[in-house]
Short mmCIF file of C-alpha atoms in Angstrom, two decimals:
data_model
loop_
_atom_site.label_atom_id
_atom_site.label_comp_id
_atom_site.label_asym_id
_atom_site.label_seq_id
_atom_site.Cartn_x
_atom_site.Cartn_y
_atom_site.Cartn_z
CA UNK A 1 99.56 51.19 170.19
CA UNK A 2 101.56 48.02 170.49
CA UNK A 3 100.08 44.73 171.77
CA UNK A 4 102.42 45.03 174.95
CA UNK A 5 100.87 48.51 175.61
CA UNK A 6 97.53 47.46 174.98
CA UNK A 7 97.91 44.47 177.77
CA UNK A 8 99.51 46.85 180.15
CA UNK A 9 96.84 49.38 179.80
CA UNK A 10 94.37 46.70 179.88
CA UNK A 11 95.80 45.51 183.15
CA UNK A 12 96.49 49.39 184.38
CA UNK A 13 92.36 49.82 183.65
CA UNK A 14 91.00 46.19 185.93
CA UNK A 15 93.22 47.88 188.69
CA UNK A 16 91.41 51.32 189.14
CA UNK A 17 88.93 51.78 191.08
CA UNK A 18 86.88 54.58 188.98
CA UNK A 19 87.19 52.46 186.04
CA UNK A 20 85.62 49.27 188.48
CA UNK A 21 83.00 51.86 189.67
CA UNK A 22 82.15 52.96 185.77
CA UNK A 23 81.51 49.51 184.09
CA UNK A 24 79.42 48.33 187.34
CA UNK A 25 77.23 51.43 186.89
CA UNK A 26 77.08 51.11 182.57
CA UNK A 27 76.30 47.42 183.47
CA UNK A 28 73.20 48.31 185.78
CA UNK A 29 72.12 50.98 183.74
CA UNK A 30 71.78 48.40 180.65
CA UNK A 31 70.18 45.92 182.59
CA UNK A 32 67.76 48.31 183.82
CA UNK A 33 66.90 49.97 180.29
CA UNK A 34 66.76 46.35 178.38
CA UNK A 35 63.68 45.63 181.19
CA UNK A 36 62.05 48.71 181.10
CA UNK A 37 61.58 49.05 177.13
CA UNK A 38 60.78 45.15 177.22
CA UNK A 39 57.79 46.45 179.52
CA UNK A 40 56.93 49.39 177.34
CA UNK A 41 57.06 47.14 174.61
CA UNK A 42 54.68 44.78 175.72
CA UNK A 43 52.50 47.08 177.71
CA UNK A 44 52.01 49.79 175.46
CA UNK A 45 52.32 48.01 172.07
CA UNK A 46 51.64 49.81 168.68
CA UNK A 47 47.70 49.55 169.33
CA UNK A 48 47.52 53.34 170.01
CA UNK A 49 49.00 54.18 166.87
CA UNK A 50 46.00 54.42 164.14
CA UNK A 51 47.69 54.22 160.84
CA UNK A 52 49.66 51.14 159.67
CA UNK A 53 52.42 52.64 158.72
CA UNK A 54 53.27 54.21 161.66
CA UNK A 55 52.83 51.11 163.70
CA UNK A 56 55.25 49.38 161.61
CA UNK A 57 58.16 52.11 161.45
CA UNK A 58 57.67 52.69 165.18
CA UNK A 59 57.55 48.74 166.08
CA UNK A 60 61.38 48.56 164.55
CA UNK A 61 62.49 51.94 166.09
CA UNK A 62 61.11 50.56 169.38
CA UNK A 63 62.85 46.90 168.08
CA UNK A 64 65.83 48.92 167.80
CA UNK A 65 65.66 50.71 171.19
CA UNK A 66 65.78 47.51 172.76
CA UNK A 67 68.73 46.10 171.08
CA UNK A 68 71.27 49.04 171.83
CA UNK A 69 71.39 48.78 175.64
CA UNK A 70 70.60 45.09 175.76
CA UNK A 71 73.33 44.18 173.44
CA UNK A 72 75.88 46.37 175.79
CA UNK A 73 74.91 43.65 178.27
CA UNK A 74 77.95 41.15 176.77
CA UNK A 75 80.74 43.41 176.71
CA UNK A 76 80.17 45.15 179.74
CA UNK A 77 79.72 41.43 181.64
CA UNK A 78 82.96 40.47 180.04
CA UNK A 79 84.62 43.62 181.36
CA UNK A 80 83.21 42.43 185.03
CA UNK A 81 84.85 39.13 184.64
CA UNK A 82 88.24 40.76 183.83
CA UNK A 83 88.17 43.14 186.18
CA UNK A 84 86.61 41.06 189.11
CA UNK A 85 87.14 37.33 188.89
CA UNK A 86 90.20 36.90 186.09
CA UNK A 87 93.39 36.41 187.90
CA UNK A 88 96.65 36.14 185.86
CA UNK A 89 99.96 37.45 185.89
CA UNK A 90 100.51 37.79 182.17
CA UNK A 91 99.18 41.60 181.72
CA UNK A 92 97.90 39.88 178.00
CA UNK A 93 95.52 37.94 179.25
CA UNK A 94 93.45 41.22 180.38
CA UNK A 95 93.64 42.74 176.65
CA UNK A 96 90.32 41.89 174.50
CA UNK A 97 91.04 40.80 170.66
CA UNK A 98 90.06 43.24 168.59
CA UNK A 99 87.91 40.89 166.43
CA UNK A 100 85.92 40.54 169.40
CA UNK A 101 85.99 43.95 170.88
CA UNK A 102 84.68 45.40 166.93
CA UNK A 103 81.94 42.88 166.70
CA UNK A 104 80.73 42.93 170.33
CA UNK A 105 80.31 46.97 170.48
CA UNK A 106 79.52 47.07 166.65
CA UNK A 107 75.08 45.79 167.54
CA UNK A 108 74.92 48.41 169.61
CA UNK A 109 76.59 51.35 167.31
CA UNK A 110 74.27 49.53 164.25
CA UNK A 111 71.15 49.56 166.27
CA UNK A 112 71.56 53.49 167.70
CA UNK A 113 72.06 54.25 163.90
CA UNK A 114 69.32 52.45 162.88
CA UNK A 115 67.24 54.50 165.34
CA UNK A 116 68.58 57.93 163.64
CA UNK A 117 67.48 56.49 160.59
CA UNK A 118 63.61 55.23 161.80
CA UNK A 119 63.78 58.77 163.73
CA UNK A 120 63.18 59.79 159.93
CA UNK A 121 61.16 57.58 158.64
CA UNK A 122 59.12 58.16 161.07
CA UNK A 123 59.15 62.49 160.52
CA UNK A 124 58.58 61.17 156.56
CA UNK A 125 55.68 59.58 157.34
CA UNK A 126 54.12 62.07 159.40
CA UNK A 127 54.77 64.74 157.39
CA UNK A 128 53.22 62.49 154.18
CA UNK A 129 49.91 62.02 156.87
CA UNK A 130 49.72 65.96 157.67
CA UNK A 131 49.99 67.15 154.30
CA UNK A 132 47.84 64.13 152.14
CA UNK A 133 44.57 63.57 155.54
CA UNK A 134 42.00 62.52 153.38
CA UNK A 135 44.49 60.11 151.01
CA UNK A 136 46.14 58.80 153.53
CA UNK A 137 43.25 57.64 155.62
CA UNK A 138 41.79 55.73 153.02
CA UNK A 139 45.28 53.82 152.61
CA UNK A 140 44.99 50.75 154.87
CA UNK A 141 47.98 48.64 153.94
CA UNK A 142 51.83 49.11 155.80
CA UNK A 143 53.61 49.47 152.44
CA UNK A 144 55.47 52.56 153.40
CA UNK A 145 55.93 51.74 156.72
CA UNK A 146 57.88 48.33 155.68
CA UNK A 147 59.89 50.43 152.95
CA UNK A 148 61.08 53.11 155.41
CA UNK A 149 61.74 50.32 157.68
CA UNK A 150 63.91 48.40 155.03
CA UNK A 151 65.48 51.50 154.00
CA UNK A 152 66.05 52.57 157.83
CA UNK A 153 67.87 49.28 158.57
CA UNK A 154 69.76 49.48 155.07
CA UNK A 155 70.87 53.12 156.17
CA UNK A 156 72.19 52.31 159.68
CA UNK A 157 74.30 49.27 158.14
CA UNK A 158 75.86 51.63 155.83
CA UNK A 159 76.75 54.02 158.69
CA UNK A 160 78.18 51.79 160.80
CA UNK A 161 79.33 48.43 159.74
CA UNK A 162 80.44 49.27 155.85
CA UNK A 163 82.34 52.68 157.44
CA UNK A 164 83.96 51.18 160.45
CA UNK A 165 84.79 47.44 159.97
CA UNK A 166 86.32 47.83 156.86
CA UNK A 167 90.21 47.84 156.95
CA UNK A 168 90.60 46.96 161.18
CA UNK A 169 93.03 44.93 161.80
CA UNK A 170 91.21 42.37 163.55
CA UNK A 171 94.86 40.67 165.42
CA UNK A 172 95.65 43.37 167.53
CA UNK A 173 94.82 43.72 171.37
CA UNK A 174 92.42 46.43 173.09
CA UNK A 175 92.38 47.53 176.52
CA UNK A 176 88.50 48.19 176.30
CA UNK A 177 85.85 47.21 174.63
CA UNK A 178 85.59 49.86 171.58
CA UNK A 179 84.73 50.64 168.12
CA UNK A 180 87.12 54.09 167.86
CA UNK A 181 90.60 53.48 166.43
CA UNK A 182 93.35 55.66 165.63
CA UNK A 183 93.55 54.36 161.92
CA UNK A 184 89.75 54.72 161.27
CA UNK A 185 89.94 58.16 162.68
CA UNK A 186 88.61 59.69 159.77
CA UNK A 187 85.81 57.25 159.15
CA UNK A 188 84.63 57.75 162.48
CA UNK A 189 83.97 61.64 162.01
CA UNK A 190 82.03 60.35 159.11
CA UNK A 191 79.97 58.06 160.79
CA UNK A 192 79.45 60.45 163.34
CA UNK A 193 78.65 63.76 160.91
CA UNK A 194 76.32 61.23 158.93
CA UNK A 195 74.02 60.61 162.27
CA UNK A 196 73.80 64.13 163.00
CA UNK A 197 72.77 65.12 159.70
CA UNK A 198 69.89 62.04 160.06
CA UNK A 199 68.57 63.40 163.40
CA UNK A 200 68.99 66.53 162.41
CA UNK A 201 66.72 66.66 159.23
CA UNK A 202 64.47 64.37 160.75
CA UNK A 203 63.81 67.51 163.13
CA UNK A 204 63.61 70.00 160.82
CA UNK A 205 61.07 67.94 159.24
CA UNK A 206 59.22 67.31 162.30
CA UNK A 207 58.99 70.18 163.36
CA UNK A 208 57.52 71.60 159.76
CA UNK A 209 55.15 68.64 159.83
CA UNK A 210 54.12 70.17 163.30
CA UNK A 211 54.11 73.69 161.77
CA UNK A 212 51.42 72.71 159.44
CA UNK A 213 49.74 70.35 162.18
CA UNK A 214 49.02 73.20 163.71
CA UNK A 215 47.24 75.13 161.31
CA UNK A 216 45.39 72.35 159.96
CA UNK A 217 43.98 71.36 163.42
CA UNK A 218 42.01 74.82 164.05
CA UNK A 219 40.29 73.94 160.49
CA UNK A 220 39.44 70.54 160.60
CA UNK A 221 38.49 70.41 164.33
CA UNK A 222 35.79 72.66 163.69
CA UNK A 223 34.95 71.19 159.68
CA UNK A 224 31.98 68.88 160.49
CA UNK A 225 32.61 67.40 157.02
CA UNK A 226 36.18 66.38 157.62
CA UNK A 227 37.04 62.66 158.10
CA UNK A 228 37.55 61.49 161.35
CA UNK A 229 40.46 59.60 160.11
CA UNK A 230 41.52 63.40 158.64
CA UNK A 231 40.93 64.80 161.74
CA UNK A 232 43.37 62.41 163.80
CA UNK A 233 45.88 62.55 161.46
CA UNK A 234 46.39 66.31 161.63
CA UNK A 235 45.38 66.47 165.86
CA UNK A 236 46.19 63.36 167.39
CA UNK A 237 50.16 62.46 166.68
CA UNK A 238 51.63 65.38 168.35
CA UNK A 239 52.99 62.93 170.77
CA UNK A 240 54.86 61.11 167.40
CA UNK A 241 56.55 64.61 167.05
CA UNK A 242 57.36 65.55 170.47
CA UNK A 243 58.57 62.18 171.61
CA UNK A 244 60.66 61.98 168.66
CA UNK A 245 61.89 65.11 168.73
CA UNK A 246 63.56 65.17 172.38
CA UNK A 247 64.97 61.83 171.28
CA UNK A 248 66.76 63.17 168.58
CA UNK A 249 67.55 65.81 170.63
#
């Protein structure tokens, strides 16, 4: 697409009305999910969660859930001031620069991916907690969580920033703010074929985790000599999994 048929387009898109009607309703929608994870944030907290480790890998997946819609809050406002309040005749002037389109869109395609990624960590260290009770009650330190964290954060940069920003050719004009381009095509199935295979193995772990939650609970519910700590870890996350699970869904 040439920069003249980028502005037109740009200009075609402030002008109709389901396109008006769309970015008003995305905008709401990430207003309204940026305040109410801040509140589950700060209400619920990571006080529920017993182990350490979990805490930590689910405070950045929450950190994370927080970023995606509120950093859609930018582009979406600039998209109301085009559409709503800029008035010019040059059809340019409605196009974004693709420097800014990229890096305003790219937080938000980073932080989802980071989520994939702590979706994992997260069915790692459950899985590490069913199979190892007794062990991994007595651990009271948050080194796993912080390396699954690191390694979460580490794994969503790779899928999105060092696959799609290399090679765009940050001079041209968009009609829309967007990561997708016709000469990254191919780099963009990748990034999309590497989340799925994330969520998707964190699942499958999950849900063996959950497997063998299951048929460790009827034996140390009624083992008077079992741990308590033991006995949450194999009866009390089922939430962990479930939530999860859905999410990844």
């Amino acid at each position: 697409m040439t920069i003249q048929e980028a502005c037109v387009l740009a200009q075609t898109l402030t002008n109709n009305i389901i396109f008006k009607a769309l970015i008003i309703y995305k905008l709401f929608l990430c207003i309204v999910a940026s305040l109410v994870t801040s509140y589950v944030i700060v209400s619920k907290g990571t006080k529920w969660l017993v182990n350490p480790n979990a805490r930590v890998i689910y405070a950045f997946h929450m950190l994370f859930v927080f970023i995606l819609p509120f950093s859609l809050i930018f582009p979406y406002s600039y998209d109301v001031y085009r559409i709503f309040i800029l008035e010019s005749e040059d059809p340019c002037a409605y196009a974004i620069p693709s420097l800014l389109a990229m890096h305003a869109r790219m937080p938000s395609v980073f932080a989802m991916n980071v989520q994939a990624f702590t979706l994992l960590a997260l069915s790692i260290e459950r899985l590490v907690s069913t199979i190892y009770p007794f062990k991994y009650e007595s651990v009271k330190n948050s080194k796993l969580g912080i390396a699954l964290s690191i390694l979460s954060i580490v794994g969503g940069f790779g899928c999105s920033y060092a696959i799609l920003l290399p090679g765009v050719d940050h001079y041209k004009m968009l009609p829309n703010f967007t990561v997708r381009r016709v000469e990254k095509s191919a780099e963009f199935q990748i990034h999309t074929m590497a989340e799925f295979i994330v969520q998707v193995t964190a699942i499958v772990i999950y849900m063996g985790s959950f497997y063998r939650n299951n048929q460790q609970h009827k034996l140390y519910v009624s083992n008077k000599n079992a741990q308590l700590g033991a006995r949450y870890q194999v009866s009390k996350h089922a939430f962990l999994f479930l939530m999860n699970t859905f999410e990844g869904c």
